[in-house]
């Protein structure tokens, strides 16, 4: 991969980030270029001597890597080549194994005619294909489906290219406000089109044979793709314009339907793009897709207590029992996905994915993705590390190192210079607290103690790889009985596929989401006390009464 050349010229005193702006080249940031989020790492291919020395925020970097927001150009005559750091993350496309689904798609064939919802849209070209999309804040996964027999033909996944607008949805909303609508939509549309074209080449089909695309994503991601203004989601009452239109009686559903040409996606001239329905506020179409995948809330009530947790940059929690369904959104942020942790990184080659310590705090065992030298720690290893530190009494519940309460960090891999700091612990504590609050408040609202749960479904890539016992030990997960906890893979992708294959399930899902009660966690009277308690690395109480955070 060739570096991006910068002819410094009049750029003296500016940063590589400024140079990237001049080139029109997107570089990720969530901290406003303050050197805190570590998302703007670039590899300097040439011209090192033309840059000022590393700043304190860059002290964790080695070799040819710099933070674009900190690397100041000192020599106005030099030619500098740099490239944003790109990793190929491990993205979950596996879904839960289910019995064969009854086929009832909106796309059908009558002789040589292709119909969409009963209307002729094309002549039969040899295949009826659909595309399911899980549009996540961090990653995107696709599944190509044969709509005539229900088979999955191919999957594809990639990092969401919108990361230059920030690592979480609130930063993306702010980016749209500051820069203007269109840049984030264009970025993901280009990436989706490239993926479709690559699939077409690899599997020998024509893009016009795709007749419907079903998109699951949180409220912000889905609406950006469809070109809907998302500013309302970022401020009170934190609702999509589509949800507000439903409340006002101007719409009958929060789902969306558009032609591909309206969005810019490459497929057939009359191909439809279906955005699964939003539930409420930040509880979006990805959670609705989870429900479709699990038949959660779509079947008759059997009296069992079920909890769904889709852990990510924005975590969603939904609990159903006795015919009642409640949901909440937890703004966890990117800490468990590699952001705001000095040596945090996505689950990519070189990421430590599991770790065990001995009683002295030395690394006794570590598993690294790709069997490479460790580069950093991904989310599952961070959960292990926190649990190990607590289990060996090397860290207090409040995140203080016990050997020396003034100690700022510990060294994990000395050869690679990988450390773990009190600041890292604090950022992880706040991310964990958001997840804790969602589960605690919803369980308490329904007067369900964790041990009474009959099913706990863990959805999403991060949840698929964590050690459940360690997650319970630090309070990331409610202390349900281990035998009721089930990892369900990429349920959002599966749900998008299932509504492609069944118009009946689609209608039932749209009806079901209208019955779900949404709880704004921050409006809970003792939310602050619960959040503070959740920042500590200790298990959630077994009994959740009405008396507050301490049970």
Short mmCIF file of C-alpha atoms in Angstrom, two decimals:
data_model
loop_
_atom_site.label_atom_id
_atom_site.label_comp_id
_atom_site.label_asym_id
_atom_site.label_seq_id
_atom_site.Cartn_x
_atom_site.Cartn_y
_atom_site.Cartn_z
CA UNK A 1 0.00 0.00 0.00
CA UNK A 2 1.57 3.28 -1.07
CA UNK A 3 1.79 6.14 1.40
CA UNK A 4 -0.04 9.41 1.02
CA UNK A 5 2.52 12.02 -0.05
CA UNK A 6 2.46 15.45 1.52
CA UNK A 7 4.53 18.19 -0.09
CA UNK A 8 4.89 20.27 3.05
CA UNK A 9 5.30 23.62 1.31
CA UNK A 10 3.58 26.17 3.51
CA UNK A 11 2.55 23.47 5.99
CA UNK A 12 5.26 24.19 8.59
CA UNK A 13 3.79 24.15 12.09
CA UNK A 14 0.78 22.14 10.98
CA UNK A 15 0.12 18.52 11.87
CA UNK A 16 -0.21 15.45 9.71
CA UNK A 17 -3.93 15.63 10.48
CA UNK A 18 -4.00 19.11 8.91
CA UNK A 19 -2.13 17.69 5.92
CA UNK A 20 -4.72 14.91 5.61
CA UNK A 21 -7.44 17.59 5.60
CA UNK A 22 -5.65 19.35 2.74
CA UNK A 23 -5.50 16.09 0.80
CA UNK A 24 -9.17 15.41 1.45
CA UNK A 25 -8.15 12.19 3.18
CA UNK A 26 -10.33 11.04 6.11
CA UNK A 27 -8.59 10.20 9.38
CA UNK A 28 -10.53 8.95 12.40
CA UNK A 29 -10.88 10.91 15.65
CA UNK A 30 -13.28 11.01 18.58
CA UNK A 31 -11.44 13.42 20.87
CA UNK A 32 -11.32 16.50 18.67
CA UNK A 33 -7.63 15.97 17.87
CA UNK A 34 -6.60 16.21 21.51
CA UNK A 35 -4.39 13.10 21.50
CA UNK A 36 -6.73 11.15 23.77
CA UNK A 37 -8.67 8.66 21.63
CA UNK A 38 -5.66 7.20 19.73
CA UNK A 39 -7.79 6.64 16.63
CA UNK A 40 -5.65 8.77 14.31
CA UNK A 41 -2.58 6.53 14.36
CA UNK A 42 -0.65 6.80 11.08
CA UNK A 43 2.39 4.96 9.78
CA UNK A 44 5.02 7.40 8.50
CA UNK A 45 6.58 5.84 5.41
CA UNK A 46 9.02 8.66 4.59
CA UNK A 47 10.06 12.03 5.99
CA UNK A 48 10.47 11.17 9.67
CA UNK A 49 13.15 13.82 10.12
CA UNK A 50 10.74 16.52 8.98
CA UNK A 51 8.50 15.91 12.00
CA UNK A 52 8.87 17.22 15.53
CA UNK A 53 9.61 14.77 18.32
CA UNK A 54 6.80 12.68 19.79
CA UNK A 55 4.57 14.43 22.30
CA UNK A 56 3.49 12.96 25.65
CA UNK A 57 0.19 11.60 24.19
CA UNK A 58 2.32 9.63 21.70
CA UNK A 59 4.62 8.06 24.28
CA UNK A 60 2.91 4.68 23.93
CA UNK A 61 3.84 4.40 20.23
CA UNK A 62 6.89 2.66 18.82
CA UNK A 63 8.62 2.47 15.45
CA UNK A 64 7.22 4.48 12.54
CA UNK A 65 3.85 5.21 14.09
CA UNK A 66 2.58 8.65 15.11
CA UNK A 67 -0.67 10.29 16.13
CA UNK A 68 -1.68 12.45 13.17
CA UNK A 69 -3.04 15.13 15.50
CA UNK A 70 0.27 15.38 17.38
CA UNK A 71 2.89 14.95 14.64
CA UNK A 72 3.91 18.53 13.77
CA UNK A 73 5.67 19.27 10.46
CA UNK A 74 8.92 21.21 11.06
CA UNK A 75 10.56 21.15 7.61
CA UNK A 76 8.49 22.96 5.00
CA UNK A 77 10.58 21.56 2.12
CA UNK A 78 10.36 17.87 2.99
CA UNK A 79 8.29 15.23 1.28
CA UNK A 80 6.40 13.15 3.82
CA UNK A 81 4.54 9.92 3.11
CA UNK A 82 2.10 8.54 5.66
CA UNK A 83 -0.82 6.15 5.79
CA UNK A 84 -3.56 5.76 8.43
CA UNK A 85 -3.19 2.53 10.37
CA UNK A 86 -5.65 -0.03 9.10
CA UNK A 87 -6.22 -3.44 10.62
CA UNK A 88 -8.40 -6.27 9.39
CA UNK A 89 -10.63 -6.88 12.41
CA UNK A 90 -12.18 -10.25 13.19
CA UNK A 91 -15.86 -9.68 12.50
CA UNK A 92 -18.52 -12.14 13.58
CA UNK A 93 -20.74 -13.36 10.74
CA UNK A 94 -21.74 -16.68 12.33
CA UNK A 95 -25.38 -16.91 13.33
CA UNK A 96 -27.47 -19.15 15.53
CA UNK A 97 -28.42 -22.51 14.03
CA UNK A 98 -32.19 -22.71 13.55
CA UNK A 99 -34.57 -25.12 11.84
CA UNK A 100 -35.30 -24.35 8.21
CA UNK A 101 -37.39 -21.21 7.96
CA UNK A 102 -40.66 -21.25 6.02
CA UNK A 103 -40.08 -19.12 2.92
CA UNK A 104 -42.44 -16.20 2.43
CA UNK A 105 -40.36 -13.43 0.79
CA UNK A 106 -41.76 -10.26 -0.74
CA UNK A 107 -39.66 -11.05 -3.82
CA UNK A 108 -41.26 -13.86 -5.81
CA UNK A 109 -41.33 -15.24 -9.35
CA UNK A 110 -44.27 -15.92 -11.63
CA UNK A 111 -43.02 -17.53 -14.80
CA UNK A 112 -40.47 -15.13 -16.26
CA UNK A 113 -41.70 -12.21 -14.16
CA UNK A 114 -40.03 -11.09 -10.92
CA UNK A 115 -42.47 -9.53 -8.46
CA UNK A 116 -41.95 -7.38 -5.39
CA UNK A 117 -44.97 -7.50 -3.07
CA UNK A 118 -47.09 -8.63 -6.00
CA UNK A 119 -45.91 -6.00 -8.48
CA UNK A 120 -43.82 -6.94 -11.51
CA UNK A 121 -40.39 -5.31 -11.25
CA UNK A 122 -38.18 -7.23 -13.68
CA UNK A 123 -37.77 -10.15 -16.02
CA UNK A 124 -36.23 -13.24 -14.45
CA UNK A 125 -32.44 -13.21 -14.94
CA UNK A 126 -31.69 -16.61 -13.42
CA UNK A 127 -31.62 -15.83 -9.70
CA UNK A 128 -33.61 -14.04 -7.03
CA UNK A 129 -31.10 -12.70 -4.51
CA UNK A 130 -31.37 -10.68 -1.33
CA UNK A 131 -28.72 -9.00 0.79
CA UNK A 132 -28.87 -8.84 4.58
CA UNK A 133 -26.76 -6.08 6.18
CA UNK A 134 -25.73 -5.62 9.81
CA UNK A 135 -24.58 -2.00 9.81
CA UNK A 136 -22.73 -1.62 13.08
CA UNK A 137 -20.97 1.43 14.46
CA UNK A 138 -17.62 -0.37 14.29
CA UNK A 139 -18.11 -3.15 11.75
CA UNK A 140 -20.36 -4.08 8.83
CA UNK A 141 -21.40 -7.63 7.92
CA UNK A 142 -23.24 -8.80 4.80
CA UNK A 143 -25.00 -12.03 3.90
CA UNK A 144 -26.03 -12.90 0.34
CA UNK A 145 -29.22 -14.97 0.33
CA UNK A 146 -31.04 -16.99 -2.33
CA UNK A 147 -34.65 -15.87 -1.93
CA UNK A 148 -36.01 -18.94 -3.73
CA UNK A 149 -34.55 -21.62 -1.48
CA UNK A 150 -33.34 -19.65 1.59
CA UNK A 151 -29.67 -20.67 1.25
CA UNK A 152 -26.89 -18.37 2.36
CA UNK A 153 -24.56 -18.04 -0.62
CA UNK A 154 -21.80 -15.86 0.85
CA UNK A 155 -20.87 -13.59 3.72
CA UNK A 156 -18.57 -10.61 3.83
CA UNK A 157 -17.47 -8.23 6.58
CA UNK A 158 -15.35 -5.11 6.96
CA UNK A 159 -14.60 -2.28 9.34
CA UNK A 160 -17.13 0.55 9.16
CA UNK A 161 -15.38 3.26 7.10
CA UNK A 162 -17.28 6.00 8.96
CA UNK A 163 -14.76 5.80 11.83
CA UNK A 164 -13.19 9.05 10.62
CA UNK A 165 -16.32 10.68 12.06
CA UNK A 166 -15.67 9.21 15.51
CA UNK A 167 -15.80 5.81 17.17
CA UNK A 168 -19.27 6.17 18.69
CA UNK A 169 -22.63 7.40 17.50
CA UNK A 170 -22.62 10.69 19.42
CA UNK A 171 -19.38 11.72 17.73
CA UNK A 172 -20.82 10.72 14.35
CA UNK A 173 -23.89 12.87 15.01
CA UNK A 174 -21.64 15.79 15.97
CA UNK A 175 -19.55 15.21 12.85
CA UNK A 176 -22.66 15.49 10.69
CA UNK A 177 -23.56 18.74 12.45
CA UNK A 178 -20.08 20.22 12.00
CA UNK A 179 -19.22 19.01 8.50
CA UNK A 180 -22.66 18.61 6.99
CA UNK A 181 -24.79 15.68 5.95
CA UNK A 182 -23.55 13.36 3.27
CA UNK A 183 -19.93 12.45 4.09
CA UNK A 184 -20.77 9.57 6.43
CA UNK A 185 -23.51 8.26 4.16
CA UNK A 186 -21.22 8.40 1.13
CA UNK A 187 -18.46 6.55 2.97
CA UNK A 188 -20.62 3.57 3.92
CA UNK A 189 -22.46 3.51 0.56
CA UNK A 190 -19.11 3.31 -1.26
CA UNK A 191 -18.00 0.47 1.00
CA UNK A 192 -21.26 -1.45 0.54
CA UNK A 193 -21.08 -1.02 -3.24
CA UNK A 194 -17.51 -2.28 -3.29
CA UNK A 195 -18.55 -5.31 -1.24
CA UNK A 196 -21.48 -6.08 -3.56
CA UNK A 197 -19.26 -5.79 -6.63
CA UNK A 198 -16.65 -8.07 -5.05
CA UNK A 199 -19.31 -10.65 -4.18
CA UNK A 200 -20.67 -10.49 -7.74
CA UNK A 201 -17.21 -11.18 -9.20
CA UNK A 202 -16.47 -13.99 -6.76
CA UNK A 203 -19.82 -15.77 -7.06
CA UNK A 204 -20.73 -15.09 -10.66
CA UNK A 205 -23.97 -13.14 -10.35
CA UNK A 206 -25.13 -9.78 -11.65
CA UNK A 207 -25.91 -7.04 -9.17
CA UNK A 208 -29.31 -6.60 -10.83
CA UNK A 209 -30.24 -10.05 -9.51
CA UNK A 210 -30.36 -8.52 -6.00
CA UNK A 211 -33.98 -7.47 -5.54
CA UNK A 212 -34.05 -6.47 -1.89
CA UNK A 213 -31.55 -5.31 0.74
CA UNK A 214 -32.55 -5.55 4.43
CA UNK A 215 -30.57 -3.32 6.80
CA UNK A 216 -30.26 -3.73 10.56
CA UNK A 217 -28.42 -1.04 12.49
CA UNK A 218 -28.80 1.20 15.48
CA UNK A 219 -31.00 4.25 15.05
CA UNK A 220 -28.13 6.53 14.01
CA UNK A 221 -26.41 4.13 11.62
CA UNK A 222 -29.65 3.17 9.88
CA UNK A 223 -30.87 6.74 9.46
CA UNK A 224 -27.52 8.00 8.15
CA UNK A 225 -27.61 5.31 5.46
CA UNK A 226 -31.12 6.35 4.42
CA UNK A 227 -30.17 10.03 4.38
CA UNK A 228 -32.33 10.95 7.37
CA UNK A 229 -31.18 13.87 9.54
CA UNK A 230 -29.87 12.35 12.80
CA UNK A 231 -29.43 15.48 14.91
CA UNK A 232 -32.57 14.71 16.91
CA UNK A 233 -31.11 11.40 18.08
CA UNK A 234 -28.21 13.27 19.68
CA UNK A 235 -30.28 15.63 21.82
CA UNK A 236 -33.34 15.40 24.01
CA UNK A 237 -35.67 13.61 23.60
CA UNK A 238 -33.05 11.48 21.76
CA UNK A 239 -35.43 10.22 19.11
CA UNK A 240 -35.12 9.63 15.39
CA UNK A 241 -37.18 11.87 13.14
CA UNK A 242 -38.85 8.64 12.02
CA UNK A 243 -39.88 7.77 15.59
CA UNK A 244 -41.17 11.31 16.15
CA UNK A 245 -43.27 11.00 13.00
CA UNK A 246 -44.74 7.75 14.34
CA UNK A 247 -45.58 9.38 17.67
CA UNK A 248 -47.22 12.28 15.83
CA UNK A 249 -49.36 9.87 13.82
CA UNK A 250 -47.71 10.67 10.48
CA UNK A 251 -46.32 7.15 10.11
CA UNK A 252 -47.61 3.69 10.94
CA UNK A 253 -44.17 2.11 11.42
CA UNK A 254 -40.58 3.09 12.15
CA UNK A 255 -39.30 0.83 9.36
CA UNK A 256 -38.07 2.45 6.14
CA UNK A 257 -38.37 1.47 2.50
CA UNK A 258 -36.47 3.15 -0.34
CA UNK A 259 -35.23 2.47 -3.84
CA UNK A 260 -31.51 1.80 -4.16
CA UNK A 261 -31.10 4.81 -6.48
CA UNK A 262 -32.34 7.10 -3.67
CA UNK A 263 -29.48 5.94 -1.48
CA UNK A 264 -26.85 5.30 -4.14
CA UNK A 265 -26.50 1.56 -3.69
CA UNK A 266 -25.71 -0.56 -6.74
CA UNK A 267 -28.27 -3.24 -7.52
CA UNK A 268 -31.30 -3.47 -9.78
CA UNK A 269 -33.13 -0.40 -11.03
CA UNK A 270 -36.15 -1.25 -8.87
CA UNK A 271 -34.37 -2.97 -5.98
CA UNK A 272 -35.77 -2.02 -2.59
CA UNK A 273 -33.83 -1.21 0.57
CA UNK A 274 -35.72 -2.11 3.74
CA UNK A 275 -34.61 -0.62 7.05
CA UNK A 276 -35.84 -2.77 9.93
CA UNK A 277 -37.98 -0.91 12.48
CA UNK A 278 -36.58 1.11 15.36
CA UNK A 279 -37.83 0.32 18.86
CA UNK A 280 -37.31 3.65 20.61
CA UNK A 281 -34.59 6.27 20.96
CA UNK A 282 -31.17 4.56 20.62
CA UNK A 283 -32.71 1.08 20.78
CA UNK A 284 -32.68 0.60 17.07
CA UNK A 285 -33.19 -1.74 14.16
CA UNK A 286 -30.29 -3.97 15.21
CA UNK A 287 -32.16 -4.88 18.40
CA UNK A 288 -35.33 -5.44 16.38
CA UNK A 289 -33.32 -7.80 14.16
CA UNK A 290 -32.11 -9.65 17.26
CA UNK A 291 -35.73 -10.19 18.26
CA UNK A 292 -36.56 -11.57 14.83
CA UNK A 293 -33.60 -13.95 14.97
CA UNK A 294 -34.56 -15.24 18.41
CA UNK A 295 -38.35 -15.13 17.89
CA UNK A 296 -38.16 -13.08 21.09
CA UNK A 297 -41.43 -11.16 21.55
CA UNK A 298 -42.89 -12.71 18.39
CA UNK A 299 -44.18 -15.90 19.99
CA UNK A 300 -47.02 -16.35 22.49
CA UNK A 301 -45.92 -15.65 26.06
CA UNK A 302 -44.88 -18.80 27.91
CA UNK A 303 -44.20 -17.12 31.26
CA UNK A 304 -40.42 -17.47 31.01
CA UNK A 305 -38.13 -14.57 31.81
CA UNK A 306 -35.74 -13.75 28.94
CA UNK A 307 -33.00 -11.16 28.70
CA UNK A 308 -31.22 -10.12 25.52
CA UNK A 309 -27.92 -8.21 25.78
CA UNK A 310 -26.32 -6.95 22.56
CA UNK A 311 -22.99 -5.60 23.76
CA UNK A 312 -21.19 -3.00 21.68
CA UNK A 313 -20.25 0.66 21.48
CA UNK A 314 -23.92 1.18 22.23
CA UNK A 315 -25.30 -1.76 24.23
CA UNK A 316 -28.97 -2.68 24.14
CA UNK A 317 -30.76 -4.65 26.85
CA UNK A 318 -34.26 -6.09 26.48
CA UNK A 319 -36.19 -8.20 29.00
CA UNK A 320 -39.50 -9.97 28.48
CA UNK A 321 -41.72 -11.80 30.96
CA UNK A 322 -45.43 -12.27 31.45
CA UNK A 323 -46.31 -10.47 28.24
CA UNK A 324 -44.37 -7.35 29.22
CA UNK A 325 -41.31 -6.21 27.24
CA UNK A 326 -38.96 -3.44 28.31
CA UNK A 327 -35.79 -2.15 26.66
CA UNK A 328 -32.99 0.30 27.30
CA UNK A 329 -29.93 1.62 25.53
CA UNK A 330 -26.58 1.86 27.29
CA UNK A 331 -24.00 4.28 25.81
CA UNK A 332 -20.98 2.16 26.70
CA UNK A 333 -18.53 3.83 24.32
CA UNK A 334 -15.55 2.22 22.58
CA UNK A 335 -13.38 1.18 25.55
CA UNK A 336 -14.06 -2.56 25.20
CA UNK A 337 -13.60 -2.26 21.41
CA UNK A 338 -10.11 -0.79 21.56
CA UNK A 339 -10.79 2.91 22.13
CA UNK A 340 -9.72 4.98 25.17
CA UNK A 341 -7.39 2.19 26.35
CA UNK A 342 -3.71 2.86 25.72
CA UNK A 343 -2.97 -0.55 24.25
CA UNK A 344 -6.55 -1.42 23.41
CA UNK A 345 -7.30 -2.53 19.87
CA UNK A 346 -9.99 -4.31 17.84
CA UNK A 347 -9.95 -8.10 17.59
CA UNK A 348 -7.38 -8.27 14.78
CA UNK A 349 -4.06 -10.00 14.17
CA UNK A 350 -1.72 -9.29 17.08
CA UNK A 351 -4.52 -8.66 19.58
CA UNK A 352 -4.31 -10.55 22.86
CA UNK A 353 -7.77 -12.14 23.14
CA UNK A 354 -7.39 -14.02 26.41
CA UNK A 355 -5.01 -13.62 29.30
CA UNK A 356 -4.24 -15.22 32.66
CA UNK A 357 -2.02 -13.81 35.40
CA UNK A 358 -0.12 -15.51 38.20
CA UNK A 359 -0.40 -14.39 41.79
CA UNK A 360 2.35 -11.76 41.31
CA UNK A 361 0.63 -10.15 38.34
CA UNK A 362 2.90 -11.63 35.68
CA UNK A 363 1.33 -12.96 32.49
CA UNK A 364 1.05 -16.74 32.90
CA UNK A 365 -0.87 -17.44 29.70
CA UNK A 366 -1.98 -15.40 26.71
CA UNK A 367 -3.76 -16.17 23.47
CA UNK A 368 -2.98 -13.88 20.53
CA UNK A 369 -5.06 -13.68 17.36
CA UNK A 370 -3.04 -14.92 14.39
CA UNK A 371 -0.34 -16.42 16.64
CA UNK A 372 1.60 -13.19 16.21
CA UNK A 373 3.59 -11.12 18.66
CA UNK A 374 1.19 -9.15 20.89
CA UNK A 375 0.39 -5.63 19.71
CA UNK A 376 -2.43 -4.77 22.09
CA UNK A 377 -5.45 -6.06 24.00
CA UNK A 378 -8.93 -6.58 22.55
CA UNK A 379 -12.14 -6.56 24.56
CA UNK A 380 -12.25 -10.20 25.65
CA UNK A 381 -8.71 -9.94 27.05
CA UNK A 382 -9.59 -6.73 28.88
CA UNK A 383 -12.44 -8.55 30.63
CA UNK A 384 -10.05 -11.38 31.56
CA UNK A 385 -7.41 -8.95 32.77
CA UNK A 386 -9.77 -7.06 35.06
CA UNK A 387 -11.11 -10.31 36.51
CA UNK A 388 -7.59 -11.67 37.03
CA UNK A 389 -6.43 -8.52 38.79
CA UNK A 390 -9.44 -8.70 41.10
CA UNK A 391 -9.18 -12.46 41.60
CA UNK A 392 -5.53 -12.20 42.68
CA UNK A 393 -6.33 -9.13 44.81
CA UNK A 394 -3.90 -7.06 42.76
CA UNK A 395 -6.55 -4.38 42.22
CA UNK A 396 -9.33 -3.08 44.43
CA UNK A 397 -12.95 -2.99 43.32
CA UNK A 398 -12.45 0.74 42.69
CA UNK A 399 -9.63 0.09 40.25
CA UNK A 400 -6.62 0.93 42.45
CA UNK A 401 -3.49 -1.23 42.30
CA UNK A 402 -3.00 -2.83 45.72
CA UNK A 403 0.81 -3.15 45.69
CA UNK A 404 1.14 0.64 45.64
CA UNK A 405 -1.99 2.77 45.66
CA UNK A 406 -0.06 5.51 43.82
CA UNK A 407 1.03 3.13 41.08
CA UNK A 408 -0.05 4.41 37.65
CA UNK A 409 0.37 1.29 35.51
CA UNK A 410 1.58 -2.28 35.29
CA UNK A 411 3.68 -3.91 32.58
CA UNK A 412 2.13 -6.91 30.86
CA UNK A 413 4.45 -7.58 27.91
CA UNK A 414 7.79 -5.90 28.58
CA UNK A 415 9.36 -6.75 25.23
CA UNK A 416 6.53 -5.08 23.35
CA UNK A 417 6.15 -2.28 25.91
CA UNK A 418 2.48 -3.11 26.53
CA UNK A 419 1.19 -1.67 29.78
CA UNK A 420 -2.16 -1.27 31.55
CA UNK A 421 -2.86 1.93 33.47
CA UNK A 422 -5.20 3.38 36.09
CA UNK A 423 -6.58 5.64 33.37
CA UNK A 424 -7.35 2.58 31.26
CA UNK A 425 -9.13 1.02 34.23
CA UNK A 426 -11.17 4.17 34.77
CA UNK A 427 -12.32 4.26 31.14
CA UNK A 428 -13.24 0.58 31.23
CA UNK A 429 -15.08 1.13 34.52
CA UNK A 430 -17.32 3.75 32.96
CA UNK A 431 -18.02 1.57 29.93
CA UNK A 432 -18.82 -1.35 32.21
CA UNK A 433 -21.08 0.84 34.35
CA UNK A 434 -23.25 1.70 31.34
CA UNK A 435 -23.81 -2.02 30.68
CA UNK A 436 -24.39 -2.64 34.39
CA UNK A 437 -27.02 0.10 34.65
CA UNK A 438 -29.03 -1.19 31.72
CA UNK A 439 -29.25 -4.72 33.10
CA UNK A 440 -29.72 -3.69 36.74
CA UNK A 441 -32.45 -1.11 36.15
CA UNK A 442 -34.46 -3.30 33.78
CA UNK A 443 -34.25 -6.35 36.04
CA UNK A 444 -35.28 -4.28 39.03
CA UNK A 445 -38.15 -2.69 37.10
CA UNK A 446 -39.62 -6.14 36.50
CA UNK A 447 -38.71 -7.39 40.01
CA UNK A 448 -36.62 -10.20 38.55
CA UNK A 449 -33.51 -11.36 40.35
CA UNK A 450 -30.77 -12.52 37.93
CA UNK A 451 -30.99 -16.13 39.13
CA UNK A 452 -34.66 -16.22 38.05
CA UNK A 453 -33.85 -15.61 34.40
CA UNK A 454 -34.73 -18.59 32.22
CA UNK A 455 -32.76 -17.44 29.18
CA UNK A 456 -29.96 -14.91 28.70
CA UNK A 457 -28.98 -14.27 25.09
CA UNK A 458 -25.61 -12.66 24.37
CA UNK A 459 -25.54 -11.13 20.90
CA UNK A 460 -22.74 -9.53 18.90
CA UNK A 461 -19.07 -10.14 18.26
CA UNK A 462 -17.68 -8.99 21.62
CA UNK A 463 -20.17 -11.07 23.62
CA UNK A 464 -19.37 -14.13 21.51
CA UNK A 465 -15.77 -14.26 22.74
CA UNK A 466 -15.88 -13.11 26.37
CA UNK A 467 -15.43 -15.45 29.30
CA UNK A 468 -18.89 -15.34 30.90
CA UNK A 469 -17.67 -16.13 34.41
CA UNK A 470 -15.10 -13.33 34.24
CA UNK A 471 -17.71 -10.93 32.88
CA UNK A 472 -20.02 -11.78 35.80
CA UNK A 473 -17.15 -11.45 38.29
CA UNK A 474 -16.47 -7.81 37.31
CA UNK A 475 -20.14 -6.87 36.97
CA UNK A 476 -20.25 -6.61 33.19
CA UNK A 477 -23.00 -9.25 33.11
CA UNK A 478 -25.77 -9.94 35.59
CA UNK A 479 -25.11 -13.08 37.71
CA UNK A 480 -27.50 -15.40 35.88
CA UNK A 481 -27.12 -19.15 36.16
CA UNK A 482 -24.39 -20.19 33.68
CA UNK A 483 -26.56 -22.88 32.10
CA UNK A 484 -29.13 -20.33 30.89
CA UNK A 485 -26.58 -18.11 29.12
CA UNK A 486 -26.44 -18.62 25.36
CA UNK A 487 -24.20 -16.92 22.82
CA UNK A 488 -26.30 -16.31 19.72
CA UNK A 489 -23.67 -14.96 17.34
CA UNK A 490 -24.49 -12.14 14.97
CA UNK A 491 -28.22 -12.11 15.69
CA UNK A 492 -28.68 -8.76 13.94
CA UNK A 493 -27.41 -10.21 10.66
CA UNK A 494 -29.55 -13.30 11.13
CA UNK A 495 -32.63 -11.19 11.83
CA UNK A 496 -32.05 -9.12 8.70
CA UNK A 497 -31.83 -12.35 6.70
CA UNK A 498 -35.02 -13.72 8.24
CA UNK A 499 -37.12 -10.68 7.34
CA UNK A 500 -35.77 -10.96 3.80
CA UNK A 501 -37.12 -14.50 3.66
CA UNK A 502 -40.45 -13.94 5.42
CA UNK A 503 -42.94 -11.12 4.88
CA UNK A 504 -45.01 -12.66 7.67
CA UNK A 505 -42.16 -12.41 10.18
CA UNK A 506 -41.53 -8.85 9.00
CA UNK A 507 -45.12 -7.82 9.77
CA UNK A 508 -45.06 -9.59 13.14
CA UNK A 509 -41.81 -7.82 14.04
CA UNK A 510 -43.22 -4.41 13.14
CA UNK A 511 -46.23 -5.12 15.36
CA UNK A 512 -44.06 -6.44 18.21
CA UNK A 513 -41.77 -3.41 18.46
CA UNK A 514 -44.80 -1.19 19.08
CA UNK A 515 -45.47 -3.11 22.31
CA UNK A 516 -42.01 -2.63 23.80
CA UNK A 517 -41.68 -0.15 26.67
CA UNK A 518 -38.57 1.99 26.48
CA UNK A 519 -36.83 3.10 29.68
CA UNK A 520 -34.55 6.13 29.70
CA UNK A 521 -31.94 5.00 32.20
CA UNK A 522 -30.89 8.53 33.12
CA UNK A 523 -34.40 9.36 34.34
CA UNK A 524 -34.26 6.64 37.00
CA UNK A 525 -34.31 8.38 40.37
CA UNK A 526 -31.18 6.69 41.70
CA UNK A 527 -29.39 6.37 38.35
CA UNK A 528 -26.27 8.21 39.55
CA UNK A 529 -25.88 5.92 42.55
CA UNK A 530 -26.32 2.84 40.38
CA UNK A 531 -23.81 4.15 37.84
CA UNK A 532 -21.20 4.86 40.53
CA UNK A 533 -21.74 1.38 41.94
CA UNK A 534 -21.46 -0.04 38.42
CA UNK A 535 -18.05 1.60 37.92
CA UNK A 536 -16.64 -0.75 40.54
CA UNK A 537 -15.29 -4.12 39.48
CA UNK A 538 -17.48 -6.40 41.55
CA UNK A 539 -20.47 -8.63 40.78
CA UNK A 540 -23.96 -7.22 40.50
CA UNK A 541 -26.08 -8.11 43.57
CA UNK A 542 -27.96 -11.42 43.36
CA UNK A 543 -31.12 -9.83 44.74
CA UNK A 544 -32.37 -6.59 43.21
CA UNK A 545 -34.95 -4.98 45.44
CA UNK A 546 -36.52 -1.53 45.21
CA UNK A 547 -34.06 -0.12 47.69
CA UNK A 548 -31.31 1.06 45.38
CA UNK A 549 -28.05 0.01 43.85
CA UNK A 550 -26.71 -2.02 46.72
CA UNK A 551 -29.65 -4.44 46.77
#
